[in-house]
Amino acid sequence: MTSANSPAKPICWTSVDTPRSRASSPIATRQPAPSPPSRALTAGELLPGEVYSAPVLAERYGVSATPVREAMQQLAGEGAVEVVPNRGFRVCERSSRDLAELSEVRTMLELPAIVRLARAVPPERWEELRPLAEEGVAAAARGDRAGYAEADHAFHQALIALTGNRRLTQVTGDLLRRAQWAAGGGGRPGTAALLADASEHTALLDALLAQEHGVVERIARAHLSAARHRH
């Protein structure tokens, strides 16, 4: 085991892609804006166990039925909803165990990556993630549950993208989406709860900039825990 005083060893990731070989800012890793059904799901507007038809959702959100149906089919493929023949789509019900298991897998993948990045990435690179963290704080302050879910996803994707491992970035991003959907049908968190979660992004960046590796691990572990990820 490497001691705290030992020189950091260079990271050896499986992907040949490196942070500097992509766009100059990790913000470039942001995904396209979620569809109205996806936003509604993370906002808790679509209730677990309920069946929704594409035309009804299209009318609710002021869009045509075709893109809504396509978005719901995609969510079905990702396990967020299930197809109900001749009726529409039923939002899958998730238990607290589902959320805990998702959090456990995320911790197993993201925590080691963050700890290793803390010793390998120059401090100035972390400041590039500051706008994403601030975006999350702003959404949380508005009480915008769906907006914060998007900002949370963008922050974690940009963070893990610094490993240069595209598959790891894809897998962890998918796990976070599933965790957000699993939590989406629960009680709506208040502004204070959203701000507490968002503040962990800024606290993590502060610790990374200060190269306080023990603090980095503690904050990251707490942030990934199931109890705190109920957007």
Short mmCIF file of C-alpha atoms in Angstrom, two decimals:
data_model
loop_
_atom_site.label_atom_id
_atom_site.label_comp_id
_atom_site.label_asym_id
_atom_site.label_seq_id
_atom_site.Cartn_x
_atom_site.Cartn_y
_atom_site.Cartn_z
CA MET A 1 0.00 0.00 0.00
CA THR A 2 1.28 3.45 -0.86
CA SER A 3 1.76 5.70 2.14
CA ALA A 4 0.47 9.27 2.25
CA ASN A 5 4.05 10.55 1.96
CA SER A 6 5.03 8.37 -0.98
CA PRO A 7 5.16 9.95 -4.44
CA ALA A 8 1.99 9.38 -6.41
CA LYS A 9 2.27 6.73 -9.09
CA PRO A 10 0.92 7.57 -12.53
CA ILE A 11 -2.54 6.30 -13.35
CA CYS A 12 -2.71 3.48 -15.88
CA TRP A 13 -6.23 3.35 -17.26
CA THR A 14 -7.47 0.83 -19.81
CA SER A 15 -8.50 3.45 -22.37
CA VAL A 16 -5.94 5.12 -24.60
CA ASP A 17 -8.02 8.30 -24.45
CA THR A 18 -6.65 10.89 -22.02
CA PRO A 19 -8.25 14.00 -20.51
CA ARG A 20 -6.12 16.32 -22.64
CA SER A 21 -6.87 14.42 -25.85
CA ARG A 22 -10.52 15.47 -25.66
CA ALA A 23 -11.96 18.98 -25.55
CA SER A 24 -10.17 21.43 -23.29
CA SER A 25 -12.95 21.37 -20.71
CA PRO A 26 -14.78 18.39 -19.16
CA ILE A 27 -17.99 20.32 -19.79
CA ALA A 28 -17.67 18.95 -23.34
CA THR A 29 -18.70 15.53 -21.96
CA ARG A 30 -22.23 16.77 -21.21
CA GLN A 31 -24.96 14.67 -22.78
CA PRO A 32 -27.95 16.02 -24.76
CA ALA A 33 -30.78 17.48 -22.68
CA PRO A 34 -33.10 14.78 -21.30
CA SER A 35 -36.50 14.34 -22.93
CA PRO A 36 -39.66 15.59 -21.14
CA PRO A 37 -40.52 12.05 -19.95
CA SER A 38 -37.01 11.59 -18.53
CA ARG A 39 -37.18 14.95 -16.73
CA ALA A 40 -40.64 14.10 -15.43
CA LEU A 41 -39.35 10.77 -14.15
CA THR A 42 -36.45 12.28 -12.19
CA ALA A 43 -38.73 15.06 -10.93
CA GLY A 44 -41.08 12.49 -9.43
CA GLU A 45 -43.97 13.58 -11.65
CA LEU A 46 -44.45 10.06 -13.06
CA LEU A 47 -45.50 7.80 -10.22
CA PRO A 48 -44.29 4.20 -9.77
CA GLY A 49 -46.92 1.65 -10.76
CA GLU A 50 -48.93 4.13 -12.85
CA VAL A 51 -49.49 3.65 -16.58
CA TYR A 52 -49.01 6.61 -18.92
CA SER A 53 -49.80 6.78 -22.62
CA ALA A 54 -47.60 8.65 -25.08
CA PRO A 55 -50.45 10.88 -26.37
CA VAL A 56 -51.42 11.94 -22.84
CA LEU A 57 -47.82 12.75 -21.94
CA ALA A 58 -47.35 14.57 -25.22
CA GLU A 59 -50.36 16.75 -24.50
CA ARG A 60 -49.14 17.42 -20.95
CA TYR A 61 -45.73 18.62 -22.11
CA GLY A 62 -46.81 20.31 -25.33
CA VAL A 63 -44.91 18.10 -27.74
CA SER A 64 -45.88 15.56 -30.39
CA ALA A 65 -46.56 11.95 -29.45
CA THR A 66 -43.86 10.40 -31.64
CA PRO A 67 -40.78 11.73 -29.76
CA VAL A 68 -42.51 10.97 -26.45
CA ARG A 69 -43.16 7.40 -27.53
CA GLU A 70 -39.52 7.06 -28.66
CA ALA A 71 -38.28 8.47 -25.36
CA MET A 72 -40.48 6.08 -23.38
CA GLN A 73 -39.25 3.14 -25.47
CA GLN A 74 -35.69 4.17 -24.62
CA LEU A 75 -36.57 4.39 -20.92
CA ALA A 76 -38.12 0.92 -21.21
CA GLY A 77 -34.87 -0.40 -22.65
CA GLU A 78 -33.02 1.13 -19.71
CA GLY A 79 -35.36 -0.44 -17.15
CA ALA A 80 -37.11 2.73 -15.95
CA VAL A 81 -40.53 1.83 -17.36
CA GLU A 82 -42.16 -1.25 -18.85
CA VAL A 83 -44.38 -1.52 -21.90
CA VAL A 84 -48.06 -2.27 -21.25
CA PRO A 85 -49.57 -3.45 -24.57
CA ASN A 86 -52.37 -1.24 -25.89
CA ARG A 87 -52.16 1.03 -22.86
CA GLY A 88 -48.79 2.71 -22.67
CA PHE A 89 -45.90 2.52 -20.20
CA ARG A 90 -45.86 1.64 -16.52
CA VAL A 91 -43.25 3.29 -14.29
CA CYS A 92 -41.26 0.55 -12.60
CA GLU A 93 -41.46 0.36 -8.83
CA ARG A 94 -38.12 0.33 -7.04
CA SER A 95 -37.44 -0.57 -3.44
CA SER A 96 -35.00 0.96 -0.98
CA ARG A 97 -32.90 -2.14 -1.57
CA ASP A 98 -32.71 -1.32 -5.28
CA LEU A 99 -31.40 2.15 -4.46
CA ALA A 100 -28.93 0.79 -1.90
CA GLU A 101 -27.57 -1.75 -4.38
CA LEU A 102 -27.16 0.88 -7.08
CA SER A 103 -25.32 3.09 -4.61
CA GLU A 104 -23.05 0.21 -3.57
CA VAL A 105 -22.04 -0.50 -7.16
CA ARG A 106 -21.48 3.21 -7.85
CA THR A 107 -19.25 3.45 -4.79
CA MET A 108 -17.23 0.42 -5.90
CA LEU A 109 -16.59 2.03 -9.29
CA GLU A 110 -16.43 5.77 -8.65
CA LEU A 111 -14.70 5.98 -5.28
CA PRO A 112 -11.42 4.29 -6.35
CA ALA A 113 -11.40 6.36 -9.54
CA ILE A 114 -11.83 9.63 -7.62
CA VAL A 115 -9.15 8.69 -5.08
CA ARG A 116 -6.67 7.90 -7.85
CA LEU A 117 -7.53 11.03 -9.79
CA ALA A 118 -6.94 13.10 -6.66
CA ARG A 119 -3.27 12.11 -6.77
CA ALA A 120 -2.81 12.34 -10.53
CA VAL A 121 -4.76 15.34 -11.84
CA PRO A 122 -3.16 18.80 -11.53
CA PRO A 123 -5.12 21.05 -9.15
CA GLU A 124 -5.96 23.58 -11.84
CA ARG A 125 -7.90 20.94 -13.79
CA TRP A 126 -10.40 20.64 -10.98
CA GLU A 127 -11.39 24.28 -11.33
CA GLU A 128 -12.79 23.40 -14.77
CA LEU A 129 -15.56 21.49 -13.02
CA ARG A 130 -16.57 24.49 -10.90
CA PRO A 131 -19.27 25.76 -13.33
CA LEU A 132 -20.97 22.36 -13.23
CA ALA A 133 -20.95 22.34 -9.43
CA GLU A 134 -22.32 25.87 -9.33
CA GLU A 135 -25.04 24.91 -11.79
CA GLY A 136 -26.10 22.18 -9.39
CA VAL A 137 -26.19 24.59 -6.46
CA ALA A 138 -28.32 27.02 -8.47
CA ALA A 139 -30.81 24.28 -9.42
CA ALA A 140 -30.95 23.09 -5.82
CA ALA A 141 -31.57 26.63 -4.57
CA ARG A 142 -34.57 26.84 -6.91
CA GLY A 143 -35.88 23.55 -5.59
CA ASP A 144 -35.61 22.22 -9.15
CA ARG A 145 -35.41 18.48 -8.62
CA ALA A 146 -35.10 17.55 -12.31
CA GLY A 147 -32.63 20.38 -12.95
CA TYR A 148 -30.46 19.23 -10.07
CA ALA A 149 -30.57 15.63 -11.30
CA GLU A 150 -29.24 16.83 -14.67
CA ALA A 151 -26.53 18.94 -13.03
CA ASP A 152 -25.56 16.07 -10.74
CA HIS A 153 -25.26 13.75 -13.72
CA ALA A 154 -23.20 16.28 -15.70
CA PHE A 155 -20.82 16.83 -12.78
CA HIS A 156 -20.18 13.14 -12.20
CA GLN A 157 -19.77 12.45 -15.91
CA ALA A 158 -17.18 15.23 -16.22
CA LEU A 159 -15.39 14.02 -13.10
CA ILE A 160 -15.13 10.39 -14.18
CA ALA A 161 -14.30 11.43 -17.76
CA LEU A 162 -10.98 12.71 -16.41
CA THR A 163 -9.91 9.07 -16.10
CA GLY A 164 -9.89 8.85 -19.88
CA ASN A 165 -11.86 5.60 -19.57
CA ARG A 166 -14.92 6.00 -21.76
CA ARG A 167 -16.52 2.73 -20.67
CA LEU A 168 -16.21 3.62 -17.01
CA THR A 169 -17.78 7.01 -17.73
CA GLN A 170 -20.66 5.38 -19.60
CA VAL A 171 -21.32 2.72 -16.97
CA THR A 172 -21.23 5.09 -14.00
CA GLY A 173 -23.45 7.57 -15.84
CA ASP A 174 -26.01 4.85 -16.49
CA LEU A 175 -25.91 3.76 -12.84
CA LEU A 176 -26.53 7.32 -11.67
CA ARG A 177 -29.52 7.67 -13.99
CA ARG A 178 -30.96 4.44 -12.63
CA ALA A 179 -30.42 5.66 -9.07
CA GLN A 180 -32.22 8.90 -9.89
CA TRP A 181 -35.15 6.99 -11.42
CA ALA A 182 -35.30 4.64 -8.44
CA ALA A 183 -35.55 7.64 -6.13
CA GLY A 184 -37.88 9.59 -8.37
CA GLY A 185 -41.10 8.19 -7.00
CA GLY A 186 -40.29 8.93 -3.38
CA GLY A 187 -41.10 11.98 -1.33
CA ARG A 188 -39.94 15.22 -2.87
CA PRO A 189 -36.85 16.52 -1.08
CA GLY A 190 -36.95 20.12 0.04
CA THR A 191 -34.59 22.84 -1.04
CA ALA A 192 -32.40 22.31 2.02
CA ALA A 193 -31.89 18.62 1.17
CA LEU A 194 -31.02 19.41 -2.44
CA LEU A 195 -28.59 22.13 -1.35
CA ALA A 196 -26.91 19.75 1.10
CA ASP A 197 -26.32 17.28 -1.71
CA ALA A 198 -25.15 19.98 -4.13
CA SER A 199 -22.75 21.43 -1.57
CA GLU A 200 -20.88 18.13 -1.52
CA HIS A 201 -19.83 18.77 -5.12
CA THR A 202 -18.25 22.09 -4.21
CA ALA A 203 -16.72 20.64 -1.03
CA LEU A 204 -15.23 17.80 -3.06
CA LEU A 205 -13.71 20.25 -5.53
CA ASP A 206 -12.26 22.33 -2.68
CA ALA A 207 -10.62 19.22 -1.20
CA LEU A 208 -9.29 18.15 -4.60
CA LEU A 209 -7.82 21.60 -5.21
CA ALA A 210 -6.21 21.56 -1.77
CA GLN A 211 -4.92 18.01 -2.42
CA GLU A 212 -6.42 16.82 0.86
CA HIS A 213 -6.70 13.21 -0.19
CA GLY A 214 -8.23 11.87 3.02
CA VAL A 215 -10.95 14.53 2.91
CA VAL A 216 -11.57 13.75 -0.76
CA GLU A 217 -12.22 10.09 0.02
CA ARG A 218 -14.48 10.91 2.98
CA ILE A 219 -16.63 13.38 1.03
CA ALA A 220 -16.86 11.15 -2.04
CA ARG A 221 -17.88 8.13 0.04
CA ALA A 222 -20.59 10.11 1.85
CA HIS A 223 -21.87 11.62 -1.38
CA LEU A 224 -22.23 8.22 -3.02
CA SER A 225 -24.11 6.70 -0.08
CA ALA A 226 -27.68 5.60 -0.64
CA ALA A 227 -29.04 7.74 2.19
CA ARG A 228 -27.96 10.96 0.51
CA HIS A 229 -28.98 10.24 -3.09
CA ARG A 230 -32.73 10.63 -3.07
CA HIS A 231 -33.27 13.30 -5.71
#
